[in-house]
CSV table of N, CA, C and O in Angstrom, one decimal:
chain,number,residue,atom,x,y,z
A,1,MET,N,68.6,107.0,99.8
A,1,MET,CA,69.3,106.6,101.6
A,1,MET,C,70.8,106.6,101.0
A,1,MET,O,71.3,106.9,102.2
A,2,THR,N,71.6,106.2,100.7
A,2,THR,CA,73.2,105.9,99.6
A,2,THR,C,73.3,107.5,100.6
A,2,THR,O,74.5,108.3,100.7
A,3,ARG,N,72.9,108.3,99.3
A,3,ARG,CA,73.1,110.2,99.5
A,3,ARG,C,72.8,110.3,100.8
A,3,ARG,O,73.7,111.1,101.5
A,4,LEU,N,71.7,110.3,101.5
A,4,LEU,CA,71.6,111.0,102.8
A,4,LEU,C,72.7,110.1,103.7
A,4,LEU,O,73.4,111.3,105.0
A,5,ILE,N,73.4,108.9,103.7
A,5,ILE,CA,74.1,108.9,105.2
A,5,ILE,C,75.6,109.1,104.2
A,5,ILE,O,76.6,109.4,105.6
A,6,THR,N,75.6,108.7,103.1
A,6,THR,CA,76.9,110.0,102.5
A,6,THR,C,77.1,111.5,102.9
A,6,THR,O,77.9,111.5,103.3
A,7,ALA,N,75.9,112.1,102.8
A,7,ALA,CA,75.9,113.3,103.2
A,7,ALA,C,76.0,113.3,105.6
A,7,ALA,O,76.9,114.3,105.3
A,8,LEU,N,75.5,112.7,105.9
A,8,LEU,CA,75.8,112.5,106.9
A,8,LEU,C,77.0,112.1,107.4
A,8,LEU,O,77.5,113.0,108.4
A,9,ILE,N,77.8,111.5,106.9
A,9,ILE,CA,79.6,111.3,107.1
A,9,ILE,C,80.3,112.2,106.3
A,9,ILE,O,81.2,113.1,107.6
A,10,ILE,N,79.8,113.2,105.1
A,10,ILE,CA,80.7,114.0,105.4
A,10,ILE,C,80.2,115.2,105.8
A,10,ILE,O,81.2,115.7,106.3
A,11,GLY,N,79.2,115.5,106.4
A,11,GLY,CA,78.9,116.6,107.3
A,11,GLY,C,79.7,116.5,108.9
A,11,GLY,O,79.9,117.5,109.3
A,12,THR,N,79.9,114.7,109.0
A,12,THR,CA,80.3,114.8,110.3
A,12,THR,C,81.7,115.1,110.2
A,12,THR,O,83.0,115.9,111.0
A,13,ILE,N,82.7,115.4,108.9
A,13,ILE,CA,84.1,115.2,109.0
A,13,ILE,C,83.9,116.5,108.8
A,13,ILE,O,84.6,117.4,109.0
A,14,PHE,N,83.0,117.3,108.0
A,14,PHE,CA,83.6,118.7,107.8
A,14,PHE,C,83.1,119.6,109.6
A,14,PHE,O,83.8,120.3,109.7
A,15,GLY,N,82.3,119.1,110.6
A,15,GLY,CA,82.0,119.9,111.5
A,15,GLY,C,83.7,119.2,112.6
A,15,GLY,O,83.5,120.3,113.4
A,16,THR,N,83.6,118.3,112.4
A,16,THR,CA,84.7,117.7,113.6
A,16,THR,C,86.0,118.9,113.1
A,16,THR,O,86.5,118.9,113.7
A,17,GLY,N,86.2,118.9,111.6
A,17,GLY,CA,87.4,119.5,111.4
A,17,GLY,C,87.1,120.9,111.5
A,17,GLY,O,88.4,121.7,112.4
A,18,LEU,N,86.4,121.7,111.4
A,18,LEU,CA,85.5,123.2,112.0
A,18,LEU,C,85.7,122.9,114.1
A,18,LEU,O,86.1,124.1,114.1
A,19,ALA,N,85.3,122.3,114.3
A,19,ALA,CA,85.8,122.4,116.2
A,19,ALA,C,87.4,121.7,115.8
A,19,ALA,O,87.5,123.0,117.5
A,20,ILE,N,88.4,121.1,115.8
A,20,ILE,CA,89.2,121.2,115.5
A,20,ILE,C,90.4,122.4,115.1
A,20,ILE,O,90.7,123.1,116.2
A,21,ALA,N,89.7,122.7,114.6
A,21,ALA,CA,90.6,124.4,114.2
A,21,ALA,C,89.9,125.0,115.1
A,21,ALA,O,90.5,126.4,114.8
A,22,GLY,N,88.8,125.1,115.7
A,22,GLY,CA,87.8,126.6,116.4
A,22,GLY,C,87.5,127.2,115.9
A,22,GLY,O,87.3,128.2,116.2
A,23,MET,N,86.9,127.2,114.5
A,23,MET,CA,85.7,127.5,114.0
A,23,MET,C,84.7,127.6,115.0
A,23,MET,O,84.0,128.7,114.5
A,24,LEU,N,84.5,126.7,115.6
A,24,LEU,CA,83.2,126.6,116.6
A,24,LEU,C,82.6,128.0,117.4
A,24,LEU,O,82.1,128.4,118.2
A,25,ASN,N,84.2,128.7,117.7
A,25,ASN,CA,84.5,129.1,118.7
A,25,ASN,C,84.2,131.2,118.1
A,25,ASN,O,85.4,131.5,117.8
A,26,PRO,N,83.6,131.7,118.6
A,26,PRO,CA,83.0,133.2,118.4
A,26,PRO,C,83.8,134.2,118.3
A,26,PRO,O,84.5,134.8,117.5
A,27,ILE,N,84.2,133.7,119.4
A,27,ILE,CA,85.2,134.4,120.2
A,27,ILE,C,86.8,134.7,119.3
A,27,ILE,O,87.5,135.4,119.4
A,28,LYS,N,87.0,133.7,118.7
A,28,LYS,CA,88.7,133.0,118.1
A,28,LYS,C,87.9,133.9,116.1
A,28,LYS,O,89.4,134.4,116.2
A,29,VAL,N,87.4,133.9,115.9
A,29,VAL,CA,86.8,134.2,114.7
A,29,VAL,C,86.4,135.6,115.0
A,29,VAL,O,87.8,135.9,113.7
A,30,VAL,N,86.2,136.3,116.2
A,30,VAL,CA,86.4,137.5,116.0
A,30,VAL,C,87.2,138.3,116.2
A,30,VAL,O,88.0,139.0,115.7
A,31,GLY,N,88.6,137.3,116.5
A,31,GLY,CA,89.8,137.5,116.8
A,31,GLY,C,90.4,138.0,115.5
A,31,GLY,O,91.4,138.5,115.4
A,32,PHE,N,90.2,136.6,115.2
A,32,PHE,CA,90.7,136.4,113.4
A,32,PHE,C,90.3,138.1,112.8
A,32,PHE,O,91.3,138.5,111.7
A,33,LEU,N,88.9,138.3,113.1
A,33,LEU,CA,89.1,139.3,112.2
A,33,LEU,C,88.9,141.0,112.6
A,33,LEU,O,88.8,142.1,112.3
A,34,ASP,N,89.7,141.1,113.5
A,34,ASP,CA,89.9,142.2,114.0
A,34,ASP,C,91.5,142.7,114.0
A,34,ASP,O,92.1,142.4,115.0
A,35,ILE,N,91.5,143.1,112.7
A,35,ILE,CA,93.0,143.2,112.1
A,35,ILE,C,93.5,144.4,112.6
A,35,ILE,O,94.9,144.2,113.2
A,36,PHE,N,92.5,145.4,113.2
A,36,PHE,CA,93.3,147.0,114.2
A,36,PHE,C,94.0,146.1,115.9
A,36,PHE,O,94.1,147.4,116.2
A,37,GLY,N,93.4,145.5,116.1
A,37,GLY,CA,93.1,145.2,117.5
A,37,GLY,C,94.5,144.0,117.9
A,37,GLY,O,94.7,144.1,117.2
A,38,ASP,N,93.5,143.0,118.9
A,38,ASP,CA,94.4,141.4,119.3
A,38,ASP,C,93.7,140.6,118.1
A,38,ASP,O,92.9,139.3,118.3
A,39,TRP,N,95.0,141.0,117.4
A,39,TRP,CA,94.4,140.2,116.2
A,39,TRP,C,95.3,138.2,116.4
A,39,TRP,O,95.9,138.5,116.7
A,40,ASP,N,93.8,138.0,115.3
A,40,ASP,CA,94.5,136.4,116.0
A,40,ASP,C,94.7,135.8,114.5
A,40,ASP,O,93.9,135.3,114.1
A,41,PRO,N,95.7,135.3,113.9
A,41,PRO,CA,95.7,135.4,112.7
A,41,PRO,C,96.4,133.6,112.3
A,41,PRO,O,96.2,133.1,111.2
A,42,SER,N,95.5,133.2,113.1
A,42,SER,CA,95.5,131.3,113.5
A,42,SER,C,94.8,130.3,112.3
A,42,SER,O,94.4,129.7,111.3
A,43,LEU,N,93.8,131.3,112.0
A,43,LEU,CA,92.4,131.2,111.3
A,43,LEU,C,92.8,130.8,109.6
A,43,LEU,O,92.3,130.6,109.2
A,44,ALA,N,94.0,131.9,110.0
A,44,ALA,CA,94.5,131.8,108.3
A,44,ALA,C,94.7,130.4,107.4
A,44,ALA,O,94.6,130.6,106.7
A,45,PHE,N,95.9,129.9,108.5
A,45,PHE,CA,95.6,128.7,108.5
A,45,PHE,C,94.5,127.1,107.8
A,45,PHE,O,95.2,127.0,107.0
A,46,VAL,N,93.3,127.6,109.1
A,46,VAL,CA,92.1,127.2,108.3
A,46,VAL,C,92.1,127.0,107.2
A,46,VAL,O,91.9,126.3,106.5
A,47,MET,N,91.8,128.7,107.0
A,47,MET,CA,91.3,129.4,105.8
A,47,MET,C,92.2,128.3,104.3
A,47,MET,O,91.7,128.1,103.0
A,48,GLY,N,93.9,128.7,104.9
A,48,GLY,CA,94.3,128.0,103.6
A,48,GLY,C,94.4,126.6,103.2
A,48,GLY,O,94.5,126.2,102.3
A,49,GLY,N,94.2,125.8,104.6
A,49,GLY,CA,94.2,124.6,104.4
A,49,GLY,C,92.9,123.8,103.7
A,49,GLY,O,92.7,123.1,102.9
A,50,GLY,N,91.9,124.3,103.9
A,50,GLY,CA,90.5,124.5,103.0
A,50,GLY,C,90.5,124.9,101.3
A,50,GLY,O,90.4,124.1,100.6
A,51,VAL,N,91.6,126.0,101.4
A,51,VAL,CA,91.5,126.3,99.7
A,51,VAL,C,92.6,124.6,98.8
A,51,VAL,O,92.3,124.9,98.0
A,52,LEU,N,93.1,124.7,99.9
A,52,LEU,CA,93.9,123.4,99.2
A,52,LEU,C,93.8,122.4,99.1
A,52,LEU,O,93.8,121.9,97.8
A,53,VAL,N,93.0,122.5,99.9
A,53,VAL,CA,92.4,120.8,99.9
A,53,VAL,C,90.9,120.6,98.8
A,53,VAL,O,90.9,120.3,97.8
A,54,ASN,N,90.5,122.1,98.8
A,54,ASN,CA,89.3,122.3,97.6
A,54,ASN,C,89.4,122.1,96.8
A,54,ASN,O,89.2,121.8,95.7
A,55,ALA,N,91.1,122.9,95.8
A,55,ALA,CA,91.8,123.2,94.9
A,55,ALA,C,91.9,121.6,93.9
A,55,ALA,O,91.7,120.8,93.2
A,56,ILE,N,92.3,120.8,95.8
A,56,ILE,CA,93.0,119.8,94.9
A,56,ILE,C,91.8,118.3,94.6
A,56,ILE,O,91.7,118.0,93.8
A,57,GLY,N,91.0,118.7,95.3
A,57,GLY,CA,89.4,117.9,95.3
A,57,GLY,C,88.5,118.8,94.0
A,57,GLY,O,88.7,117.6,93.5
A,58,HIS,N,88.7,118.9,94.2
A,58,HIS,CA,88.0,120.1,92.6
A,58,HIS,C,88.7,119.4,91.4
A,58,HIS,O,87.9,118.9,90.3
A,59,ARG,N,90.1,119.7,90.9
A,59,ARG,CA,91.0,119.0,90.2
A,59,ARG,C,90.0,118.1,89.7
A,59,ARG,O,90.2,117.4,89.1
A,60,LEU,N,90.7,116.5,91.2
A,60,LEU,CA,90.4,115.3,90.7
A,60,LEU,C,88.4,115.3,90.3
A,60,LEU,O,88.6,113.8,89.6
A,61,VAL,N,87.8,116.1,91.1
A,61,VAL,CA,86.8,115.1,90.9
A,61,VAL,C,85.9,115.8,89.3
A,61,VAL,O,84.8,115.6,88.7
A,62,MET,N,86.6,117.3,88.8
A,62,MET,CA,86.1,117.9,88.0
A,62,MET,C,86.5,117.3,86.7
A,62,MET,O,86.1,116.5,85.2
A,63,LYS,N,87.5,115.8,86.7
A,63,LYS,CA,87.6,114.6,85.8
A,63,LYS,C,86.7,114.0,85.6
A,63,LYS,O,86.3,113.6,84.8
A,64,ARG,N,86.1,113.9,86.1
A,64,ARG,CA,84.9,112.9,86.2
A,64,ARG,C,83.5,112.9,85.2
A,64,ARG,O,83.2,114.6,84.9
A,65,LYS,N,82.7,112.1,84.4
A,65,LYS,CA,81.4,112.3,83.8
A,65,LYS,C,80.7,113.1,84.6
A,65,LYS,O,79.9,114.1,84.3
A,66,ALA,N,80.1,112.5,85.7
A,66,ALA,CA,79.7,112.8,86.8
A,66,ALA,C,79.2,112.6,88.1
A,66,ALA,O,80.9,112.0,88.4
A,67,PRO,N,79.1,113.0,89.0
A,67,PRO,CA,79.7,113.0,90.7
A,67,PRO,C,79.3,111.6,90.9
A,67,PRO,O,78.1,110.9,90.6
A,68,VAL,N,80.1,111.1,92.2
A,68,VAL,CA,79.3,109.9,92.0
A,68,VAL,C,77.9,109.6,92.7
A,68,VAL,O,77.1,108.8,92.5
A,69,GLN,N,77.0,110.7,93.3
A,69,GLN,CA,76.1,110.2,93.9
A,69,GLN,C,75.0,111.5,93.6
A,69,GLN,O,73.9,111.0,93.3
A,70,CYS,N,75.6,111.6,91.8
A,70,CYS,CA,74.2,112.7,91.1
A,70,CYS,C,74.7,111.9,89.1
A,70,CYS,O,75.6,111.6,89.4
A,71,ALA,N,73.4,112.5,88.8
A,71,ALA,CA,73.7,112.1,87.3
A,71,ALA,C,74.0,113.3,86.5
A,71,ALA,O,75.0,112.4,85.7
A,72,THR,N,74.0,114.0,87.2
A,72,THR,CA,75.2,115.3,86.5
A,72,THR,C,75.7,116.4,87.6
A,72,THR,O,75.3,116.6,88.3
A,73,PHE,N,77.0,117.0,87.0
A,73,PHE,CA,77.3,118.4,88.0
A,73,PHE,C,76.3,119.4,87.8
A,73,PHE,O,75.8,119.4,86.7
A,74,SER,N,76.1,119.9,88.9
A,74,SER,CA,75.2,121.5,89.4
A,74,SER,C,76.1,122.6,89.2
A,74,SER,O,77.0,122.6,90.7
A,75,MET,N,75.9,123.2,88.2
A,75,MET,CA,77.2,124.1,88.5
A,75,MET,C,76.9,125.3,88.0
A,75,MET,O,76.0,125.6,87.1
A,76,PRO,N,77.6,126.6,88.9
A,76,PRO,CA,76.4,128.1,88.5
A,76,PRO,C,77.0,128.1,87.3
A,76,PRO,O,78.0,128.2,86.6
A,77,THR,N,75.5,129.2,86.6
A,77,THR,CA,76.2,129.6,85.0
A,77,THR,C,75.9,131.1,84.7
A,77,THR,O,77.2,131.0,84.1
A,78,SER,N,76.5,131.8,86.5
A,78,SER,CA,76.4,132.7,85.8
A,78,SER,C,77.8,133.3,86.4
A,78,SER,O,78.0,133.0,87.5
A,79,THR,N,78.4,134.5,85.4
A,79,THR,CA,80.0,134.6,86.1
A,79,THR,C,80.3,136.1,86.1
A,79,THR,O,81.1,136.9,86.7
A,80,ASN,N,79.0,136.9,87.0
A,80,ASN,CA,78.7,138.0,86.7
A,80,ASN,C,79.0,138.3,88.6
A,80,ASN,O,78.4,138.2,89.3
A,81,ILE,N,79.8,139.5,88.5
A,81,ILE,CA,79.4,140.2,89.7
A,81,ILE,C,78.8,141.3,89.3
A,81,ILE,O,79.2,142.0,89.1
A,82,ASP,N,77.2,140.9,90.2
A,82,ASP,CA,76.5,141.8,90.0
A,82,ASP,C,75.1,142.4,91.8
A,82,ASP,O,76.6,141.9,92.5
A,83,LYS,N,75.2,143.3,91.6
A,83,LYS,CA,74.7,144.6,92.7
A,83,LYS,C,74.4,143.3,94.0
A,83,LYS,O,75.0,143.2,94.8
A,84,PRO,N,72.8,142.1,93.5
A,84,PRO,CA,72.5,141.4,94.8
A,84,PRO,C,73.9,140.2,95.0
A,84,PRO,O,73.5,140.2,96.2
A,85,LEU,N,75.0,140.4,94.7
A,85,LEU,CA,76.0,139.1,94.9
A,85,LEU,C,76.9,140.4,96.1
A,85,LEU,O,77.2,139.6,97.4
A,86,VAL,N,76.7,141.6,95.5
A,86,VAL,CA,77.5,142.4,96.4
A,86,VAL,C,77.1,143.0,97.9
A,86,VAL,O,77.9,142.6,98.9
A,87,ILE,N,75.7,142.9,97.8
A,87,ILE,CA,74.9,143.2,98.8
A,87,ILE,C,74.4,142.0,99.9
A,87,ILE,O,74.8,142.2,100.9
A,88,GLY,N,74.4,141.1,99.6
A,88,GLY,CA,74.3,139.6,100.0
A,88,GLY,C,75.6,139.6,100.6
A,88,GLY,O,76.2,138.6,101.8
A,89,SER,N,77.4,139.3,99.6
A,89,SER,CA,78.4,139.7,100.3
A,89,SER,C,78.8,140.6,101.9
A,89,SER,O,79.3,140.1,102.6
A,90,ALA,N,78.5,141.7,101.2
A,90,ALA,CA,78.2,142.5,102.3
A,90,ALA,C,77.5,141.9,104.1
A,90,ALA,O,78.2,142.0,104.5
A,91,ILE,N,76.3,142.2,103.2
A,91,ILE,CA,75.4,141.4,104.3
A,91,ILE,C,76.2,140.3,105.6
A,91,ILE,O,76.1,140.4,106.5
A,92,PHE,N,76.5,139.6,104.2
A,92,PHE,CA,76.7,138.1,104.9
A,92,PHE,C,78.6,138.5,106.5
A,92,PHE,O,78.4,138.0,107.3
A,93,GLY,N,79.1,139.2,105.5
A,93,GLY,CA,80.8,139.5,106.3
A,93,GLY,C,80.6,140.1,107.4
A,93,GLY,O,81.2,140.1,108.4
A,94,VAL,N,79.4,141.3,107.3
A,94,VAL,CA,79.4,142.4,108.4
A,94,VAL,C,78.7,141.6,109.4
A,94,VAL,O,78.8,141.5,111.0
A,95,GLY,N,77.5,140.1,109.2
A,95,GLY,CA,76.6,139.6,110.2
A,95,GLY,C,77.9,138.7,110.6
A,95,GLY,O,78.1,138.1,112.1
A,96,TRP,N,78.7,138.1,110.1
A,96,TRP,CA,80.3,137.1,110.5
A,96,TRP,C,80.8,137.8,111.3
A,96,TRP,O,81.2,137.1,112.8
A,97,GLY,N,81.2,139.0,111.0
A,97,GLY,CA,82.5,140.1,111.6
A,97,GLY,C,81.4,140.4,112.8
A,97,GLY,O,81.9,140.8,114.2
A,98,LEU,N,80.4,140.5,113.0
A,98,LEU,CA,79.4,140.9,114.6
A,98,LEU,C,79.6,140.1,115.6
A,98,LEU,O,80.0,140.0,116.2
A,99,ALA,N,78.8,138.8,114.8
A,99,ALA,CA,78.1,137.9,115.6
A,99,ALA,C,79.7,136.8,115.6
A,99,ALA,O,79.4,135.6,116.7
A,100,GLY,N,80.6,136.5,115.0
A,100,GLY,CA,81.0,135.9,115.1
A,100,GLY,C,80.8,134.0,114.6
A,100,GLY,O,81.6,133.2,114.5
A,101,LEU,N,80.0,133.8,113.7
A,101,LEU,CA,78.9,132.7,113.0
A,101,LEU,C,78.9,132.9,112.3
A,101,LEU,O,78.4,134.1,111.5
A,102,CYS,N,78.8,131.7,111.2
A,102,CYS,CA,78.6,131.8,109.9
A,102,CYS,C,77.5,130.4,109.9
A,102,CYS,O,77.7,129.3,111.0
A,103,PRO,N,77.1,130.1,109.0
A,103,PRO,CA,75.8,129.0,108.9
A,103,PRO,C,76.6,127.6,109.7
A,103,PRO,O,76.4,126.9,110.1
A,104,GLY,N,78.1,127.5,108.9
A,104,GLY,CA,78.5,125.6,109.0
A,104,GLY,C,79.3,125.7,110.8
A,104,GLY,O,78.1,124.7,111.1
A,105,PRO,N,80.1,126.5,110.9
A,105,PRO,CA,79.8,126.3,112.2
A,105,PRO,C,78.2,126.5,113.0
A,105,PRO,O,78.4,125.9,114.7
A,106,VAL,N,77.3,127.5,113.2
A,106,VAL,CA,76.4,127.7,113.9
A,106,VAL,C,75.3,125.7,113.8
A,106,VAL,O,75.7,125.1,114.8
A,107,VAL,N,75.6,125.2,112.7
A,107,VAL,CA,75.1,124.1,112.7
A,107,VAL,C,75.6,123.1,112.9
A,107,VAL,O,75.2,122.0,114.1
A,108,ALA,N,76.5,122.8,112.9
A,108,ALA,CA,78.1,122.0,113.5
A,108,ALA,C,77.7,122.1,115.0
A,108,ALA,O,77.5,121.2,115.9
A,109,SER,N,77.7,123.5,115.6
A,109,SER,CA,77.5,124.3,117.5
A,109,SER,C,76.5,124.0,117.8
A,109,SER,O,76.1,123.1,119.0
A,110,LEU,N,75.5,123.0,116.8
A,110,LEU,CA,73.9,122.7,117.3
A,110,LEU,C,74.1,121.2,118.0
A,110,LEU,O,73.3,121.2,119.5
A,111,LEU,N,75.1,120.3,118.1
A,111,LEU,CA,75.3,119.1,118.9
A,111,LEU,C,76.1,119.6,120.6
A,111,LEU,O,76.0,118.9,121.2
A,112,LEU,N,77.1,120.8,120.0
A,112,LEU,CA,78.1,121.5,121.1
A,112,LEU,C,77.3,122.3,122.3
A,112,LEU,O,77.7,122.2,123.8
A,113,ASN,N,76.8,122.9,121.8
A,113,ASN,CA,76.6,124.4,122.8
A,113,ASN,C,74.6,124.2,122.3
A,113,ASN,O,74.1,125.8,121.6
A,114,GLY,N,73.7,123.3,121.8
A,114,GLY,CA,72.5,124.0,121.1
A,114,GLY,C,71.7,125.3,121.8
A,114,GLY,O,71.1,126.0,121.2
A,115,GLN,N,71.8,125.2,123.3
A,115,GLN,CA,70.9,126.2,123.8
A,115,GLN,C,71.5,127.6,123.5
A,115,GLN,O,70.8,129.0,123.2
A,116,ALA,N,72.8,128.2,123.4
A,116,ALA,CA,73.4,129.0,122.8
A,116,ALA,C,73.4,129.2,121.4
A,116,ALA,O,72.8,130.5,121.5
A,117,MET,N,73.5,128.1,120.1
A,117,MET,CA,73.3,128.6,119.2
A,117,MET,C,72.2,128.4,118.4
A,117,MET,O,71.2,128.6,117.6
A,118,LEU,N,70.8,127.7,119.2
A,118,LEU,CA,69.6,127.7,118.7
A,118,LEU,C,68.8,129.4,118.1
A,118,LEU,O,68.1,129.3,117.0
A,119,PRO,N,68.8,129.9,119.2
A,119,PRO,CA,68.4,130.8,118.8
A,119,PRO,C,69.0,131.8,117.5
A,119,PRO,O,68.3,132.1,116.0
A,120,PHE,N,70.4,131.6,117.4
A,120,PHE,CA,71.1,132.2,116.1
A,120,PHE,C,70.3,131.6,114.7
A,120,PHE,O,70.4,131.3,113.5
A,121,PHE,N,70.8,130.5,115.0
A,121,PHE,CA,69.9,129.4,114.5
A,121,PHE,C,68.6,129.4,113.9
A,121,PHE,O,68.3,129.8,112.4
A,122,GLY,N,67.8,129.6,114.5
A,122,GLY,CA,66.3,130.2,114.2
A,122,GLY,C,66.7,131.6,113.1
A,122,GLY,O,65.6,131.7,112.3
A,123,LEU,N,67.4,132.4,113.7
A,123,LEU,CA,67.6,133.6,112.9
A,123,LEU,C,67.5,133.4,111.6
A,123,LEU,O,67.5,134.3,110.7
A,124,MET,N,69.2,132.4,111.6
A,124,MET,CA,69.9,132.2,110.3
A,124,MET,C,68.3,132.3,109.1
A,124,MET,O,68.2,132.1,108.0
A,125,ILE,N,67.4,131.0,109.9
A,125,ILE,CA,66.9,130.1,108.7
A,125,ILE,C,65.4,131.2,108.3
A,125,ILE,O,64.6,131.3,107.7
A,126,ALA,N,65.5,132.3,109.0
A,126,ALA,CA,63.8,133.4,109.1
A,126,ALA,C,64.8,134.2,108.3
A,126,ALA,O,64.0,135.1,106.9
A,127,GLY,N,66.6,134.3,108.4
A,127,GLY,CA,66.8,135.5,107.5
A,127,GLY,C,66.8,135.1,105.9
A,127,GLY,O,66.9,135.6,104.8
A,128,LEU,N,66.7,133.1,106.0
A,128,LEU,CA,67.5,132.7,104.5
A,128,LEU,C,65.8,132.9,104.0
A,128,LEU,O,65.8,133.3,102.5
A,129,LEU,N,64.7,132.5,105.4
A,129,LEU,CA,63.2,132.4,104.4
A,129,LEU,C,63.0,134.0,103.9
A,129,LEU,O,62.7,134.6,102.5
A,130,VAL,N,62.9,134.7,104.7
A,130,VAL,CA,63.0,136.2,104.2
A,130,VAL,C,63.7,136.8,102.6
A,130,VAL,O,63.3,137.5,101.7
A,131,GLY,N,65.2,136.2,102.7
A,131,GLY,CA,65.5,136.1,101.9
A,131,GLY,C,65.1,136.6,100.3
A,131,GLY,O,65.6,136.7,99.2
A,132,ARG,N,64.7,135.1,100.5
A,132,ARG,CA,63.8,134.3,99.3
A,132,ARG,C,63.0,134.8,98.7
A,132,ARG,O,62.4,135.2,97.8
A,133,ILE,N,62.5,135.6,100.1
A,133,ILE,CA,61.0,135.9,99.4
A,133,ILE,C,61.3,137.4,98.9
A,133,ILE,O,60.6,137.9,98.3
A,134,VAL,N,62.2,137.9,99.2
A,134,VAL,CA,62.9,139.6,98.5
A,134,VAL,C,62.9,138.8,97.1
A,134,VAL,O,63.0,139.9,96.6
A,135,MET,N,63.6,137.6,96.8
A,135,MET,CA,64.6,137.7,95.7
A,135,MET,C,63.4,137.7,94.5
A,135,MET,O,63.2,137.3,93.9
A,136,ARG,N,62.1,136.8,95.1
A,136,ARG,CA,60.7,136.5,94.2
A,136,ARG,C,60.2,137.6,93.6
A,136,ARG,O,59.6,137.6,93.1
A,137,ARG,N,60.5,138.6,95.1
A,137,ARG,CA,59.5,139.9,94.7
A,137,ARG,C,60.8,140.8,93.8
A,137,ARG,O,59.9,141.4,92.7
A,138,LEU,N,61.8,140.6,93.8
A,138,LEU,CA,62.9,141.7,92.5
A,138,LEU,C,62.8,141.0,91.7
A,138,LEU,O,63.0,141.6,90.9
A,139,THR,N,62.2,139.4,91.8
A,139,THR,CA,62.4,139.4,89.6
A,139,THR,C,61.3,138.9,89.6
A,139,THR,O,60.2,139.4,90.1
């Protein structure tokens, strides 16, 4: 139960940060990605702030023997840049550019604008399930 409450608190902080930064507004996100049109560079500061906070937090957390809520760290084992990684990244980037939405902000937006976000959220979950099926068949 403690892990669930901790996740809820962290998710609420993350969602609030996304809302304050304007990341829940697809028009603002598309404006950031439109470098040849009416470019809005403000989200670069949001990303830069996120990278800075993560870099500091990562250094502090990795000094520990284990995470606070788990017995061991769960770290990626592969460092290869392979075809599935490149293809998946490209699909994600194109989808983000077209819709101006990515998974974190969509989940956060469900509480603020559920009617508009629910179809996207449902399709996102369907896409994740299709991706899982495709990966099982490929391996």
